[in-house]
C-alpha cells in the first residue's frame, strides 16, 4: 500500500488534471507497485476534497461492465467511481468542451435506491431496494493521454467520470424486463451505437450486486437515496463541440443535450 503522503500527492495530480482539463501520464508509470486498493484510496481523498469545496456526493458509478466497453478499453474487470452533484447537467443543456479533454458519451441505466444495501446481495434484493430506474448518459473524459490506461490508473481518475445527464421517464424496475431494454445513441441525428441492457453483466442490476460487494470489502454500504449508474451498454462515442446527442431508451424515453 502506498503511504498517505504519496496518495495525497497523486490526488493533487488527478485533481489538477480534472480541473484544468489537461492530461497526465499513467500513475502506474511512476508507481508500478500501485494497487487497486491505492486507487480507491485516491478516490476517497478526491471525495474528501470535493466535499471540502462544498460539493455533495450523490452516488456511485460502475464502469467497464459491458463487453463492448471492456474490449474498447482493454480492461476486463469492472471499476467503481464516485458521482458528485457538480458533475450533473440538465437535459437539453449545452456542455462546454473547453472544460474537458476528449469527451465520450455512454448510454446507461441509472438506479435510484430507496433502501440501504450491504454485503452479499442478490439481483432480486437490488430490485427490491430500488425506488426507480431512469435513463442516463455519462460523459466520460479520461485524463490519460489518448484515453489509454490500465485498471489501477483509471480507478484513480475516478473511472474517467466527468459529467452525467439524467432524463427521460423514470420506471419501476418491477414492471420491466431489465435485460431487454433497447438503447440507441444518436449523434447529430444519426444512430452511432445500439444495444440492449443485458450487455451490462447480463443484467444491469448485477453491476449493483458487484458494487455493493466492493463497498462491503471496504466496510461501506450503499446508502438509501443513492443514484447509481450501471455502466455503458455500448462502446463510448467520441464527441466534440457542435455535436448533439440523443440517447433513446425503449419504454423509458430519451435524454438529449449538446456540446459547445
Ligand atoms: C472508464 C469508465 C467506464 C463505463 O460506463 O463503462 C465507464 C473508461 O472507459 O474511461 O464509465
Ligand atoms: Mg460510464
CSV table of C-alpha atoms and ligand atoms in Angstrom, one decimal:
chain,number,residue,atom,x,y,z
A,1,UNK,CA,0.0,0.0,0.0
A,2,UNK,CA,1.4,3.5,-0.9
A,3,UNK,CA,1.7,5.8,2.1
A,4,UNK,CA,-0.7,8.7,2.8
A,5,UNK,CA,1.8,11.3,1.6
A,6,UNK,CA,2.0,9.6,-1.8
A,7,UNK,CA,-1.8,9.1,-2.0
A,8,UNK,CA,-2.2,12.9,-1.3
A,9,UNK,CA,0.3,13.8,-4.0
A,10,UNK,CA,-1.4,11.5,-6.6
A,11,UNK,CA,-4.7,13.1,-5.6
A,12,UNK,CA,-3.3,16.5,-6.3
A,13,UNK,CA,-2.2,15.4,-9.7
A,14,UNK,CA,-5.5,13.9,-10.6
A,15,UNK,CA,-7.5,16.8,-9.3
A,16,UNK,CA,-5.3,19.3,-11.2
A,17,UNK,CA,-5.8,17.3,-14.5
A,18,UNK,CA,-9.5,17.2,-13.9
A,19,UNK,CA,-9.9,20.8,-13.0
A,20,UNK,CA,-7.6,22.1,-15.8
A,21,UNK,CA,-8.8,19.6,-18.5
A,22,UNK,CA,-5.2,18.5,-19.1
A,23,UNK,CA,-3.7,15.1,-19.5
A,24,UNK,CA,-1.3,13.3,-17.2
A,25,UNK,CA,0.9,10.2,-17.6
A,26,UNK,CA,-0.4,7.0,-16.1
A,27,UNK,CA,0.0,6.9,-12.4
A,28,UNK,CA,1.4,3.4,-12.7
A,29,UNK,CA,4.3,4.6,-14.8
A,30,UNK,CA,5.7,6.4,-11.8
A,31,UNK,CA,4.4,3.9,-9.2
A,32,UNK,CA,4.4,0.4,-10.8
A,33,UNK,CA,3.6,-1.2,-7.5
A,34,UNK,CA,0.4,0.9,-7.1
A,35,UNK,CA,-2.6,-1.4,-6.4
A,36,UNK,CA,-6.3,-1.2,-6.9
A,37,UNK,CA,-6.7,-0.5,-3.2
A,38,UNK,CA,-4.3,2.5,-3.6
A,39,UNK,CA,-6.5,3.8,-6.4
A,40,UNK,CA,-9.7,3.6,-4.3
A,41,UNK,CA,-7.7,5.5,-1.6
A,42,UNK,CA,-7.1,8.2,-4.2
A,43,UNK,CA,-10.9,8.3,-4.8
A,44,UNK,CA,-11.6,8.6,-1.1
A,45,UNK,CA,-9.2,11.6,-1.0
A,46,UNK,CA,-10.8,13.1,-4.1
A,47,UNK,CA,-14.2,12.8,-2.4
A,48,UNK,CA,-12.9,14.4,0.7
A,49,UNK,CA,-11.5,17.4,-1.3
A,50,UNK,CA,-14.7,17.8,-3.3
A,51,UNK,CA,-16.8,17.8,-0.2
A,52,UNK,CA,-14.4,20.4,1.4
A,53,UNK,CA,-15.1,22.6,-1.7
A,54,UNK,CA,-18.9,22.4,-0.9
A,55,UNK,CA,-19.8,19.7,-3.4
A,56,UNK,CA,-22.1,16.8,-2.4
A,57,UNK,CA,-21.8,13.1,-3.2
A,58,UNK,CA,-25.0,11.8,-4.8
A,59,UNK,CA,-24.0,8.3,-5.6
A,60,UNK,CA,-21.7,5.9,-7.4
A,61,UNK,CA,-20.9,4.6,-10.8
A,62,UNK,CA,-19.9,1.2,-12.1
A,63,UNK,CA,-17.9,1.2,-15.3
A,64,UNK,CA,-16.4,-1.3,-17.7
A,65,UNK,CA,-19.4,-3.6,-17.1
A,66,UNK,CA,-20.2,-4.5,-20.7
A,67,UNK,CA,-18.1,-6.5,-23.2
A,68,UNK,CA,-18.2,-3.6,-25.6
A,69,UNK,CA,-16.6,-1.3,-23.0
A,70,UNK,CA,-14.1,-3.9,-21.8
A,71,UNK,CA,-13.0,-4.5,-25.4
A,72,UNK,CA,-12.8,-0.8,-26.3
A,73,UNK,CA,-10.6,-0.1,-23.2
A,74,UNK,CA,-8.7,-3.3,-23.0
A,75,UNK,CA,-9.7,-3.9,-19.4
A,76,UNK,CA,-11.8,-6.9,-18.2
A,77,UNK,CA,-12.7,-6.0,-14.6
A,78,UNK,CA,-15.4,-3.5,-13.6
A,79,UNK,CA,-14.4,-0.3,-11.9
A,80,UNK,CA,-16.4,1.8,-9.5
A,81,UNK,CA,-16.4,5.6,-9.0
A,82,UNK,CA,-17.9,8.5,-7.2
A,83,UNK,CA,-20.7,10.8,-8.6
A,84,UNK,CA,-20.8,14.3,-7.2
A,85,UNK,CA,-23.7,16.8,-7.6
A,86,UNK,CA,-21.4,19.1,-9.6
A,87,UNK,CA,-21.0,16.6,-12.4
A,88,UNK,CA,-24.7,16.6,-13.2
A,89,UNK,CA,-26.0,18.7,-16.1
A,90,UNK,CA,-29.7,19.2,-17.0
A,91,UNK,CA,-31.4,17.6,-20.0
A,92,UNK,CA,-31.2,19.7,-23.2
A,93,UNK,CA,-28.2,21.7,-21.8
A,94,UNK,CA,-25.0,22.7,-23.5
A,95,UNK,CA,-21.9,21.0,-22.2
A,96,UNK,CA,-18.7,23.1,-22.5
A,97,UNK,CA,-16.0,21.1,-24.2
A,98,UNK,CA,-13.4,23.6,-23.1
A,99,UNK,CA,-13.7,22.0,-19.6
A,100,UNK,CA,-13.0,18.6,-21.0
A,101,UNK,CA,-10.0,16.8,-22.7
A,102,UNK,CA,-11.5,14.3,-25.1
A,103,UNK,CA,-15.1,13.6,-24.1
A,104,UNK,CA,-17.1,10.5,-25.0
A,105,UNK,CA,-20.7,9.6,-24.3
A,106,UNK,CA,-22.2,6.4,-22.9
A,107,UNK,CA,-25.9,5.4,-22.5
A,108,UNK,CA,-26.5,3.8,-19.1
A,109,UNK,CA,-29.4,2.7,-16.9
A,110,UNK,CA,-29.3,4.5,-13.6
A,111,UNK,CA,-30.9,3.2,-10.4
A,112,UNK,CA,-32.2,5.4,-7.5
A,113,UNK,CA,-32.2,3.4,-4.3
A,114,UNK,CA,-34.8,3.6,-1.6
A,115,UNK,CA,-33.2,1.2,0.9
A,116,UNK,CA,-29.7,0.6,2.1
A,117,UNK,CA,-27.8,-2.4,0.7
A,118,UNK,CA,-24.9,-4.1,2.4
A,119,UNK,CA,-22.7,-7.1,1.9
A,120,UNK,CA,-23.6,-10.0,-0.4
A,121,UNK,CA,-26.9,-9.2,-2.1
A,122,UNK,CA,-28.9,-10.8,-5.0
A,123,UNK,CA,-30.3,-9.1,-8.1
A,124,UNK,CA,-33.7,-9.6,-6.5
A,125,UNK,CA,-32.6,-7.7,-3.4
A,126,UNK,CA,-31.2,-4.9,-5.5
A,127,UNK,CA,-34.5,-4.6,-7.3
A,128,UNK,CA,-36.5,-4.7,-4.1
A,129,UNK,CA,-34.2,-1.8,-2.7
A,130,UNK,CA,-34.7,0.3,-5.9
A,131,UNK,CA,-37.0,3.2,-5.9
A,132,UNK,CA,-36.9,3.7,-9.7
A,133,UNK,CA,-34.6,3.3,-12.8
A,134,UNK,CA,-34.1,6.2,-15.2
A,135,UNK,CA,-32.2,6.8,-18.5
A,136,UNK,CA,-28.8,8.4,-18.1
A,137,UNK,CA,-25.9,9.4,-20.4
A,138,UNK,CA,-22.5,9.6,-18.9
A,139,UNK,CA,-19.8,11.9,-20.4
A,140,UNK,CA,-16.5,10.3,-19.7
A,141,UNK,CA,-13.2,12.1,-20.1
A,142,UNK,CA,-10.1,10.2,-19.3
A,143,UNK,CA,-7.4,12.4,-18.0
A,144,UNK,CA,-4.8,10.0,-19.5
A,145,UNK,CA,-3.2,10.7,-22.9
A,146,UNK,CA,-5.0,9.2,-25.9
A,147,UNK,CA,-7.7,7.7,-23.5
A,148,UNK,CA,-5.2,4.9,-22.7
A,149,UNK,CA,-4.9,3.4,-19.2
A,150,UNK,CA,-4.8,0.3,-17.0
A,151,UNK,CA,-7.3,-0.6,-14.4
A,152,UNK,CA,-5.3,0.9,-11.5
A,153,UNK,CA,-4.8,4.2,-13.3
A,154,UNK,CA,-8.4,4.6,-14.5
A,155,UNK,CA,-9.8,4.0,-11.0
A,156,UNK,CA,-7.5,6.7,-9.5
A,157,UNK,CA,-9.0,9.0,-12.2
A,158,UNK,CA,-12.5,8.2,-10.7
A,159,UNK,CA,-13.3,6.0,-13.7
A,160,UNK,CA,-13.0,8.8,-16.2
A,161,UNK,CA,-16.1,10.4,-14.8
A,162,UNK,CA,-16.8,14.0,-15.9
A,163,UNK,CA,-20.5,14.8,-16.4
A,164,UNK,CA,-23.8,13.0,-16.5
A,165,UNK,CA,-27.3,13.8,-17.7
A,166,UNK,CA,-30.3,12.1,-16.4
A,167,UNK,CA,-33.7,12.3,-18.1
A,168,UNK,CA,-36.5,10.5,-20.0
A,169,UNK,CA,-39.0,8.7,-17.9
A,170,UNK,CA,-38.4,7.0,-14.5
A,171,UNK,CA,-39.7,3.5,-14.4
A,172,UNK,CA,-40.5,0.9,-11.7
A,173,UNK,CA,-38.0,-1.9,-12.2
A,174,UNK,CA,-40.6,-4.4,-11.0
A,175,UNK,CA,-42.6,-3.6,-14.2
A,176,UNK,CA,-39.9,-4.2,-16.7
A,177,UNK,CA,-37.6,-6.9,-18.1
A,178,UNK,CA,-34.3,-5.2,-17.2
A,179,UNK,CA,-32.3,-7.4,-19.6
A,180,UNK,CA,-34.1,-6.4,-22.8
A,181,UNK,CA,-34.3,-2.6,-22.8
A,182,UNK,CA,-33.1,-1.5,-26.2
A,183,UNK,CA,-30.9,1.6,-26.4
A,184,UNK,CA,-29.7,3.7,-29.3
A,185,UNK,CA,-27.3,6.6,-29.3
A,186,UNK,CA,-27.8,9.3,-31.9
A,187,UNK,CA,-25.1,11.8,-32.8
A,188,UNK,CA,-26.4,14.7,-34.9
A,189,UNK,CA,-29.5,12.7,-35.8
A,190,UNK,CA,-27.6,9.5,-36.9
A,191,UNK,CA,-27.6,6.3,-35.0
A,192,UNK,CA,-24.0,5.7,-33.9
A,193,UNK,CA,-24.4,2.9,-31.4
A,194,UNK,CA,-27.1,0.5,-30.3
A,195,UNK,CA,-27.5,-2.3,-27.8
A,196,UNK,CA,-29.7,-3.9,-25.1
A,197,UNK,CA,-29.4,-3.6,-21.4
A,198,UNK,CA,-28.3,-7.3,-20.9
A,199,UNK,CA,-25.0,-6.1,-22.4
A,200,UNK,CA,-24.2,-5.0,-18.8
A,201,UNK,CA,-23.3,-8.2,-17.0
A,202,UNK,CA,-26.4,-10.0,-18.4
A,203,UNK,CA,-28.5,-7.7,-16.1
A,204,UNK,CA,-27.7,-4.1,-15.2
A,205,UNK,CA,-28.7,-4.8,-11.5
A,206,UNK,CA,-25.7,-7.2,-11.4
A,207,UNK,CA,-23.5,-4.1,-11.6
A,208,UNK,CA,-25.1,-3.0,-8.3
A,209,UNK,CA,-24.6,-6.5,-6.8
A,210,UNK,CA,-20.9,-6.1,-7.6
A,211,UNK,CA,-20.8,-2.5,-6.4
A,212,UNK,CA,-22.3,-3.5,-3.0
A,213,UNK,CA,-19.8,-6.3,-2.6
A,214,UNK,CA,-17.0,-3.9,-3.4
A,215,UNK,CA,-18.3,-1.5,-0.8
A,216,UNK,CA,-18.6,-4.3,1.8
A,217,UNK,CA,-14.9,-5.2,1.2
A,218,UNK,CA,-14.1,-1.6,2.2
A,219,UNK,CA,-16.5,-1.6,5.2
A,220,UNK,CA,-19.1,0.5,3.5
A,221,UNK,CA,-22.7,0.1,2.3
A,222,UNK,CA,-24.8,1.6,-0.5
A,223,UNK,CA,-27.0,4.2,1.2
A,224,UNK,CA,-30.7,4.7,0.6
A,225,UNK,CA,-31.2,7.6,-1.8
A,226,UNK,CA,-28.1,6.8,-3.8
A,227,UNK,CA,-28.0,7.5,-7.5
A,228,UNK,CA,-26.1,4.6,-9.3
A,229,UNK,CA,-25.0,4.4,-12.9
A,230,UNK,CA,-24.5,0.8,-14.0
A,231,UNK,CA,-22.1,1.3,-16.9
A,232,UNK,CA,-22.2,1.9,-20.7
A,233,UNK,CA,-24.3,-0.5,-22.7
A,234,UNK,CA,-22.4,0.1,-25.9
A,235,UNK,CA,-18.9,1.4,-26.7
A,236,UNK,CA,-18.4,5.0,-25.8
A,237,UNK,CA,-18.8,7.6,-28.6
A,238,UNK,CA,-16.3,10.4,-29.1
A,239,UNK,CA,-17.9,13.9,-29.3
A,240,UNK,CA,-16.7,17.4,-30.0
A,241,UNK,CA,-18.1,20.9,-29.9
A,242,UNK,CA,-21.2,21.3,-32.1
A,243,UNK,CA,-22.4,17.7,-31.6
A,244,UNK,CA,-25.9,17.0,-30.5
A,245,UNK,CA,-26.6,13.7,-28.6
A,246,UNK,CA,-29.8,11.9,-28.0
A,247,UNK,CA,-29.9,8.5,-26.3
A,248,UNK,CA,-33.3,6.7,-26.7
A,249,UNK,CA,-34.3,4.0,-24.2
A,250,UNK,CA,-37.1,1.6,-25.0
A,251,UNK,CA,-40.2,2.4,-22.9
A,252,UNK,CA,-38.1,4.9,-20.9
A,253,UNK,CA,-38.0,8.0,-23.1
A,254,UNK,CA,-34.8,9.8,-24.2
A,255,UNK,CA,-32.0,12.0,-23.0
A,256,UNK,CA,-30.8,14.9,-25.2
A,257,UNK,CA,-28.1,17.5,-24.9
A,258,UNK,CA,-25.3,19.1,-26.9
A,259,UNK,CA,-21.7,20.1,-26.8
A,260,UNK,CA,-20.4,23.6,-27.4
B,1,LIG,C1,-13.7,4.0,-17.9
B,1,LIG,C2,-15.1,4.3,-17.4
B,1,LIG,C3,-16.0,3.3,-18.0
B,1,LIG,C4,-18.4,2.8,-18.3
B,1,LIG,O1,-19.6,3.1,-18.2
B,1,LIG,O2,-18.1,1.7,-18.7
B,1,LIG,C5,-17.4,3.7,-17.8
B,1,LIG,C6,-13.4,4.5,-19.3
B,1,LIG,O3,-13.8,3.8,-20.2
B,1,LIG,O4,-12.8,5.5,-19.4
B,1,LIG,O5,-17.8,4.7,-17.2
B,2,LIG,MG1,-19.9,5.1,-17.6
